[in-house]
Amino acid sequence: MERNNYWTSRRVGRRSMLRGTAVAGAGLAGAVLIGCGSDDEADGGGSDGGASDGGILKVGTTSTPNFVRVPLNTAGNNTHFNQTYSLFNRLVRVGKSELQAEPGDYSDLTRMVNQDFDIGPGLSPSWETPDDLTWVFKVRKDAKFHSGRAMTAEDIAFTFEAIKDEGVGGGGSPLHLMSANLGEINAVDDETVEIKLTRPTGYFGTLAAQTNIADRDTLDQAEDGVLVGTGPYKFENFDPNRGFDLVANEDYHDGRPRLDKIEFTLFADAAAAGLALETGDLHWSVVGVGGPENEARILQSADHY
């Protein structure tokens, strides 16, 4: 990552950078990002003294979007925008973690510490579990899809019914595999959804934290590149020869996101993306940098970390 970028003339800490971008996510999403953080670094709104608002984050990738899998299949090459809370939100979110600098010669590298895997509010501000087989979620009143339509409990029920289908997202969806114990799902009213399980399921909280809430009006158009979520950024300007953009959602329920745009550029391979990172044409790469020699140069550079 380039230190002297559009945010500030001084070094931008990894923590501040990720909080501003809203593209770091949990699990696989975090694992593939250079300088990745935890879910708590991915909130779209808010303020942090380490970064100023506005600007464009330029990101390199080698993966053309596989639209068939968005948003209800988290397998495949869509990690950098499908699994990161940027386009889609979920009922709940996993807890926070911290970034700690490595000592000595590795001070430009950080690791995640003090990880909290408890679930907290997302599109659902609160919920109750009256018994081992029942989850009752309240739904935020202010969340809207990118189309402008208000999200309701019907969309939650629709989404969790959809992942029961083994063919969802082209098949092989991890969300479907975790849906085996889903039973009856009902929208009690616009702001309440009840999900019944067929047996006690300890990982249901994880499923709720990983399932993107889909727009029932447009899900069948997702394979054509129509991606409508409730997240802090909107999907726009896809060009298979250039890339695509995530543009700020001005009406995001948690406040306008920090960046105006996240611009993804497609590269033929990781080495080409690594070179663009070295020259300053990219601020961030979601793939490797093309081998140990490139990596060594970047780590030794005073302009990157």
Coordinates of N, CA and C in Angstrom, one line a residue, residues 90-221:
R90 N -25.7 -7.8 6.3 CA -26.3 -9.1 6.8 C -27.1 -8.8 8.1
L91 N -27.8 -9.8 8.5 CA -28.6 -9.6 9.7 C -27.7 -9.2 10.9
V92 N -26.6 -9.9 11.1 CA -25.7 -9.6 12.3 C -24.3 -9.6 11.8
R93 N -23.4 -9.1 12.7 CA -22.0 -9.0 12.4 C -21.2 -9.7 13.5
V94 N -20.0 -10.2 13.1 CA -19.1 -10.8 14.1 C -18.5 -9.6 14.9
G95 N -17.9 -9.9 16.0 CA -17.3 -8.9 16.9 C -16.0 -8.3 16.4
K96 N -15.5 -7.4 17.2 CA -14.3 -6.6 16.8 C -13.0 -7.4 17.0
S97 N -11.9 -6.9 16.4 CA -10.6 -7.3 16.8 C -9.7 -6.1 16.6
E98 N -8.4 -6.3 17.0 CA -7.5 -5.2 16.9 C -6.3 -5.6 16.1
L99 N -5.6 -4.5 15.6 CA -4.3 -4.8 14.8 C -3.1 -4.4 15.6
Q100 N -2.1 -5.2 15.7 CA -1.0 -5.0 16.5 C 0.3 -5.1 15.6
A101 N 1.1 -4.1 15.7 CA 2.4 -4.1 14.9 C 3.3 -5.2 15.3
E102 N 4.0 -5.8 14.4 CA 5.1 -6.7 14.7 C 6.3 -6.0 15.2
P103 N 7.1 -6.6 16.1 CA 8.3 -5.9 16.6 C 9.5 -5.9 15.6
G104 N 10.4 -5.1 15.9 CA 11.7 -5.2 15.2 C 11.7 -4.9 13.7
D105 N 12.3 -5.8 12.9 CA 12.4 -5.6 11.5 C 11.1 -5.8 10.8
Y106 N 10.1 -6.2 11.4 CA 8.8 -6.5 10.8 C 7.7 -5.5 11.3
S107 N 8.1 -4.3 11.6 CA 7.2 -3.3 12.2 C 6.2 -2.8 11.1
D108 N 6.4 -3.1 9.8 CA 5.5 -2.7 8.8 C 4.4 -3.7 8.6
L109 N 4.5 -4.8 9.3 CA 3.5 -5.9 9.3 C 2.7 -5.9 10.5
T110 N 1.4 -6.2 10.4 CA 0.6 -6.3 11.6 C -0.2 -7.6 11.7
R111 N -0.6 -7.9 12.8 CA -1.4 -9.1 13.0 C -2.7 -8.8 13.7
M112 N -3.8 -9.6 13.6 CA -5.0 -9.4 14.3 C -4.9 -10.0 15.6
V113 N -5.3 -9.3 16.7 CA -5.3 -9.8 18.1 C -6.6 -9.5 18.8
N114 N -6.8 -10.1 19.9 CA -7.9 -9.8 20.7 C -9.2 -10.0 19.9
Q115 N -9.3 -11.0 19.2 CA -10.5 -11.3 18.3 C -11.7 -11.7 19.2
D116 N -12.8 -11.1 18.8 CA -14.1 -11.3 19.5 C -15.0 -11.9 18.4
F117 N -15.4 -13.1 18.6 CA -16.3 -13.8 17.6 C -17.7 -13.8 17.9
D118 N -18.1 -13.0 19.0 CA -19.5 -12.9 19.3 C -20.2 -12.1 18.2
I119 N -21.5 -12.4 18.0 CA -22.3 -11.7 17.0 C -22.9 -10.4 17.6
G120 N -23.0 -9.4 16.8 CA -23.6 -8.1 17.2 C -24.6 -7.6 16.2
P121 N -25.3 -6.5 16.4 CA -26.3 -6.0 15.5 C -25.7 -5.7 14.1
G122 N -26.6 -6.0 13.1 CA -26.3 -5.6 11.7 C -27.6 -5.0 11.2
L123 N -28.2 -5.6 10.2 CA -29.5 -5.2 9.7 C -30.6 -5.5 10.7
S124 N -30.3 -6.4 11.7 CA -31.1 -6.6 12.8 C -30.5 -5.9 14.0
P125 N -31.2 -5.0 14.6 CA -30.7 -4.3 15.8 C -30.8 -5.1 17.1
S126 N -31.7 -6.1 17.1 CA -31.9 -7.0 18.2 C -32.6 -8.2 17.8
W127 N -32.5 -9.3 18.7 CA -33.1 -10.5 18.4 C -33.3 -11.3 19.7
E128 N -34.1 -12.3 19.7 CA -34.3 -13.2 20.8 C -34.4 -14.6 20.4
T129 N -34.1 -15.5 21.3 CA -34.2 -16.9 21.0 C -35.0 -17.6 22.1
P130 N -36.4 -17.6 21.9 CA -37.3 -18.1 23.0 C -37.0 -19.6 23.3
D131 N -36.5 -20.3 22.3 CA -36.1 -21.7 22.6 C -35.0 -22.1 21.7
D132 N -34.5 -23.3 21.8 CA -33.4 -23.8 21.0 C -33.6 -23.8 19.5
L133 N -34.8 -23.7 19.1 CA -35.1 -23.9 17.7 C -35.7 -22.6 17.0
T134 N -35.7 -21.5 17.7 CA -36.4 -20.3 17.2 C -35.5 -19.1 17.4
W135 N -35.3 -18.3 16.3 CA -34.7 -17.0 16.4 C -35.7 -16.0 15.8
V136 N -35.9 -14.9 16.6 CA -36.8 -13.9 16.2 C -36.0 -12.6 16.0
F137 N -35.9 -12.1 14.8 CA -35.1 -10.9 14.6 C -36.0 -9.7 14.3
K138 N -35.6 -8.6 15.0 CA -36.2 -7.3 14.6 C -35.4 -6.7 13.4
V139 N -36.0 -6.0 12.5 CA -35.3 -5.5 11.3 C -35.2 -3.9 11.3
R140 N -34.1 -3.4 11.0 CA -33.9 -1.9 10.9 C -35.0 -1.3 10.1
K141 N -35.5 -0.2 10.5 CA -36.6 0.6 9.8 C -36.0 1.5 8.7
D142 N -34.7 1.8 8.9 CA -34.1 2.8 8.0 C -33.2 2.3 6.9
A143 N -33.1 1.0 6.8 CA -32.3 0.4 5.7 C -33.0 0.4 4.4
K144 N -32.3 0.8 3.3 CA -32.9 0.8 2.0 C -31.9 0.1 1.0
F145 N -32.5 -0.5 0.0 CA -31.7 -1.1 -1.1 C -31.2 0.1 -2.0
H146 N -30.3 -0.2 -2.8 CA -29.7 0.8 -3.7 C -30.7 1.3 -4.6
S147 N -31.8 0.6 -4.9 CA -32.9 1.0 -5.7 C -33.7 2.1 -5.1
G148 N -33.6 2.3 -3.7 CA -34.4 3.2 -3.0 C -35.5 2.5 -2.2
R149 N -35.8 1.3 -2.5 CA -36.9 0.6 -1.8 C -36.5 0.2 -0.4
A150 N -37.4 0.4 0.5 CA -37.1 0.0 1.9 C -36.9 -1.5 2.1
M151 N -35.9 -1.9 2.8 CA -35.8 -3.3 3.1 C -36.7 -3.7 4.2
T152 N -37.4 -4.9 4.1 CA -38.3 -5.3 5.1 C -38.0 -6.8 5.5
A153 N -38.8 -7.2 6.5 CA -38.6 -8.6 6.9 C -38.9 -9.6 5.8
E154 N -39.7 -9.2 4.8 CA -39.9 -10.1 3.6 C -38.6 -10.4 2.9
D155 N -37.7 -9.4 2.8 CA -36.5 -9.6 2.1 C -35.6 -10.6 2.9
I156 N -35.6 -10.5 4.2 CA -34.9 -11.4 5.1 C -35.4 -12.8 4.9
A157 N -36.7 -13.0 4.9 CA -37.3 -14.3 4.7 C -37.0 -14.9 3.3
F158 N -37.1 -14.0 2.3 CA -36.8 -14.4 1.0 C -35.4 -14.9 0.8
T159 N -34.5 -14.2 1.4 CA -33.1 -14.6 1.3 C -32.8 -15.9 2.0
F160 N -33.3 -16.1 3.2 CA -33.0 -17.4 3.9 C -33.8 -18.6 3.2
E161 N -34.9 -18.3 2.6 CA -35.6 -19.4 1.8 C -34.7 -19.7 0.6
A162 N -34.1 -18.7 0.0 CA -33.4 -18.8 -1.3 C -32.1 -19.7 -1.0
I163 N -31.5 -19.6 0.1 CA -30.3 -20.4 0.3 C -30.6 -21.9 0.6
K164 N -31.8 -22.2 0.8 CA -32.2 -23.6 1.0 C -32.0 -24.4 -0.4
D165 N -32.1 -23.7 -1.5 CA -32.0 -24.3 -2.8 C -30.5 -24.6 -3.1
E166 N -30.3 -25.9 -3.4 CA -28.9 -26.4 -3.6 C -28.3 -25.7 -4.9
G167 N -29.1 -25.2 -5.7 CA -28.6 -24.6 -6.9 C -28.4 -23.1 -6.8
V168 N -28.6 -22.5 -5.6 CA -28.5 -21.1 -5.4 C -27.1 -20.6 -5.8
G169 N -27.0 -19.5 -6.5 CA -25.7 -19.0 -6.9 C -24.8 -19.9 -7.7
G170 N -25.5 -20.7 -8.5 CA -24.8 -21.6 -9.4 C -24.4 -23.0 -8.8
G171 N -24.8 -23.2 -7.5 CA -24.5 -24.4 -6.9 C -23.2 -24.4 -6.1
G172 N -23.1 -25.2 -5.1 CA -21.9 -25.3 -4.2 C -21.8 -24.1 -3.3
S173 N -22.8 -23.4 -2.9 CA -22.7 -22.3 -2.0 C -22.5 -22.8 -0.6
P174 N -21.5 -22.2 0.1 CA -21.3 -22.5 1.5 C -22.5 -22.2 2.3
L175 N -23.2 -21.1 1.9 CA -24.4 -20.7 2.7 C -25.5 -21.8 2.6
H176 N -25.6 -22.4 1.4 CA -26.6 -23.5 1.3 C -26.2 -24.7 2.1
L177 N -24.9 -25.0 2.2 CA -24.4 -26.1 3.0 C -24.7 -25.9 4.5
M178 N -24.7 -24.7 4.9 CA -25.0 -24.4 6.3 C -26.5 -24.2 6.6
S179 N -27.3 -24.3 5.5 CA -28.8 -24.1 5.7 C -29.5 -25.4 5.9
A180 N -28.8 -26.5 6.1 CA -29.5 -27.8 6.2 C -30.5 -27.9 7.3
N181 N -30.3 -27.1 8.4 CA -31.3 -27.2 9.5 C -32.3 -26.0 9.6
L182 N -32.4 -25.3 8.5 CA -33.4 -24.3 8.4 C -34.8 -24.9 8.2
G183 N -35.7 -24.5 9.0 CA -37.1 -24.9 8.8 C -38.0 -23.8 8.3
E184 N -39.1 -23.6 9.0 CA -40.0 -22.6 8.5 C -39.5 -21.2 8.8
I185 N -39.7 -20.3 7.8 CA -39.2 -18.9 7.9 C -40.4 -18.0 7.6
N186 N -40.7 -17.1 8.5 CA -41.9 -16.2 8.3 C -41.6 -14.8 8.6
A187 N -42.1 -13.9 7.8 CA -42.1 -12.4 8.0 C -43.3 -12.2 8.9
V188 N -43.1 -12.0 10.2 CA -44.3 -11.8 11.1 C -44.9 -10.4 10.7
D189 N -44.1 -9.4 10.5 CA -44.6 -8.1 10.0 C -43.4 -7.5 9.3
D190 N -43.5 -6.2 8.9 CA -42.4 -5.6 8.1 C -41.1 -5.5 8.9
E191 N -41.2 -5.6 10.2 CA -40.0 -5.3 11.0 C -39.6 -6.5 11.9
T192 N -40.2 -7.7 11.6 CA -40.0 -8.9 12.4 C -39.9 -10.1 11.5
V193 N -38.9 -10.9 11.7 CA -38.8 -12.2 10.9 C -38.5 -13.3 11.9
E194 N -39.2 -14.4 11.8 CA -39.0 -15.6 12.7 C -38.4 -16.7 11.9
I195 N -37.3 -17.2 12.3 CA -36.6 -18.4 11.6 C -36.6 -19.6 12.6
K196 N -37.2 -20.6 12.1 CA -37.3 -21.9 12.9 C -36.2 -22.8 12.4
L197 N -35.6 -23.5 13.3 CA -34.6 -24.6 13.0 C -35.3 -25.9 13.2
T198 N -34.8 -26.9 12.4 CA -35.3 -28.3 12.6 C -34.6 -29.0 13.7
R199 N -33.4 -28.5 14.2 CA -32.7 -29.1 15.3 C -31.8 -28.0 15.9
P200 N -31.4 -28.1 17.1 CA -30.5 -27.0 17.6 C -29.2 -27.0 16.8
T201 N -28.8 -25.7 16.4 CA -27.7 -25.5 15.5 C -26.8 -24.4 16.0
G202 N -25.6 -24.9 16.5 CA -24.7 -23.9 17.2 C -24.1 -22.9 16.2
Y203 N -24.1 -23.2 14.9 CA -23.4 -22.3 14.0 C -24.4 -21.4 13.3
F204 N -25.7 -21.4 13.8 CA -26.7 -20.5 13.0 C -26.3 -19.0 13.1
G205 N -25.7 -18.6 14.2 CA -25.2 -17.2 14.3 C -24.2 -16.9 13.2
T206 N -23.3 -17.9 12.9 CA -22.3 -17.7 11.8 C -23.0 -17.6 10.5
L207 N -24.0 -18.4 10.3 CA -24.8 -18.3 9.0 C -25.5 -17.0 8.9
A208 N -26.1 -16.5 9.9 CA -26.7 -15.2 9.9 C -25.7 -14.0 9.7
A209 N -24.5 -14.2 10.1 CA -23.4 -13.2 9.9 C -22.8 -13.3 8.6
Q210 N -23.0 -14.3 7.8 CA -22.3 -14.5 6.5 C -23.3 -14.4 5.3
T211 N -24.6 -14.3 5.6 CA -25.5 -14.4 4.5 C -25.9 -12.9 4.0
N212 N -25.5 -12.6 2.8 CA -25.8 -11.3 2.3 C -27.4 -11.2 2.1
I213 N -28.0 -10.1 2.5 CA -29.4 -10.0 2.3 C -29.7 -9.5 0.9
A214 N -30.4 -10.2 0.2 CA -30.6 -10.0 -1.3 C -31.9 -9.2 -1.5
D215 N -31.9 -8.5 -2.6 CA -33.1 -7.7 -3.0 C -34.0 -8.7 -3.8
R216 N -35.2 -9.0 -3.3 CA -36.0 -10.0 -4.0 C -36.5 -9.5 -5.3
D217 N -36.5 -8.2 -5.6 CA -36.9 -7.7 -6.8 C -35.9 -7.9 -8.0
T218 N -34.6 -8.0 -7.6 CA -33.6 -8.0 -8.7 C -32.7 -9.2 -8.6
L219 N -32.8 -10.1 -7.6 CA -31.9 -11.2 -7.5 C -31.7 -12.0 -8.8
D220 N -32.8 -12.2 -9.6 CA -32.8 -12.9 -10.8 C -32.0 -12.2 -11.9
Q221 N -31.6 -10.9 -11.6 CA -30.8 -10.2 -12.6 C -29.4 -10.1 -12.2

